[in-house]
Amino acid sequence: MVSLIEQIDKMTSQNVLVSDATKSEINMAIAVAVSNSALFTTAAQKPPVGPGGFITISRKKLLQNLEIGGAARLNTWVDSMKASSPTHIKSTPSLCQDQSSWILHHPSALEMFEQITKASKGKQIVMFLDYDGTLSPIVEDPDRAFMSDAMRATVRKLARYFPTAIVSGRCRDKVYSFVRLAELYYAGSHGMDIKGPSKGSKYKNGAHQAVLFQPASEFVPMIDEVYKALSEKTKSTPGAKVEHNKFCVSVHFRCVDEKKWSELALQVKSVLKDYPKLRLTQGRKVLEIRPTIKWDKGKALEFLLESLGFANCTDVFPVYIGDDRTDEDAFKVLRERGQGFGILVSKIPKDTNASYSLQEPSEASYGFFATLGEVEKIVAAKAVQSEKTV
């Protein structure tokens, strides 16, 4: 079996790109909230409802609707921007029913903790954590998304027992400035900038002290250009914030008046039309501009597992916790591997490949992380005691 690392040089040398500009726009629109969408105007046109009350859309159907024209594509962008906004979620009997159904399919990781520990017994747990919305709350100013001291202390304890990685869309240096734990692995820019721990990890070796992988290095000049163009173009939209994440660019619209979202979408579109080698995806009130190479958080997870020596192991148990659409790539990888599981942090039902759920970051810190660490601490203590008695 060819390993992921062995495939990397082949992938980058072939310069794998999505040449169709329309396909780039589809990636952002896949999870559109169809109930509010202009794509389907009559009941007969609406797609079928999947398990748990969630609407499913075929990729071919969405492609056909996106090809209607520029106005339709723009409406799709704005609809998707609305779909990422919790302010559009209203409490209704139907929503409560959907949430109950969703919880049955994605039960609380805290309530299912005993089953989780049984499944991981005798296996090496490896932790993968998103940052925004998982280790820190979602805030209006992305530069002030600080994690609490309690969360930092909990993650530090977690890393004593398990290899632990932060996988974020943010610039790796920015994430490190928030977390400030040198014993962790960091994968910034949606996994396009990976570096191992610099100290304090029993899992590191000499190779991990340097940058492990930067598959999008050739795109840095292009990303710089787009960042400057978007910064200038969006100046006229109050509240818009453009963030340079080294290998990708984020356009935050959390503080933008909803009436200005169409205007912002047009501004972003006008810049991206000149860059067919970049694609647009979307997170929680943020538009993400990324290279079209076949690399994402799921690939980063696989790379890190292989770097740690767990690529083809049956006794590894990866756990990925995240709250965003971009985390779905990692959730999907775990499902396909049939190892470990994904945990989605969300207060509302979402179509997801995660197996379990948590309501908010505090549940992860004071609940799941803390309990997992204590269980491993007890197991480690028993192992030491057993060695002493032999």
Tab-separated table of C-alpha atoms in Angstrom, residues 16 31 34 87 100 111 125 150 154 176 180 249 260 299 357 378:
chain	number	residue	atom	x	y	z
A	16	VAL	CA	-3.033	19.063	-9.280
A	31	ALA	CA	-23.908	23.063	2.339
A	34	VAL	CA	-32.000	25.238	0.719
A	87	THR	CA	-29.051	34.444	13.999
A	100	SER	CA	-33.955	15.454	18.890
A	111	GLU	CA	-22.984	10.905	27.770
A	125	ILE	CA	-5.322	7.786	21.276
A	150	ALA	CA	-8.187	26.733	32.082
A	154	THR	CA	-6.390	21.128	30.162
A	176	TYR	CA	0.640	29.188	18.224
A	180	ARG	CA	1.478	28.854	23.462
A	249	VAL	CA	-6.926	34.297	2.959
A	260	LYS	CA	-24.101	44.453	2.880
A	299	LYS	CA	-5.126	15.084	4.453
A	357	SER	CA	-21.371	16.053	19.502
A	378	ILE	CA	-5.390	6.190	36.202
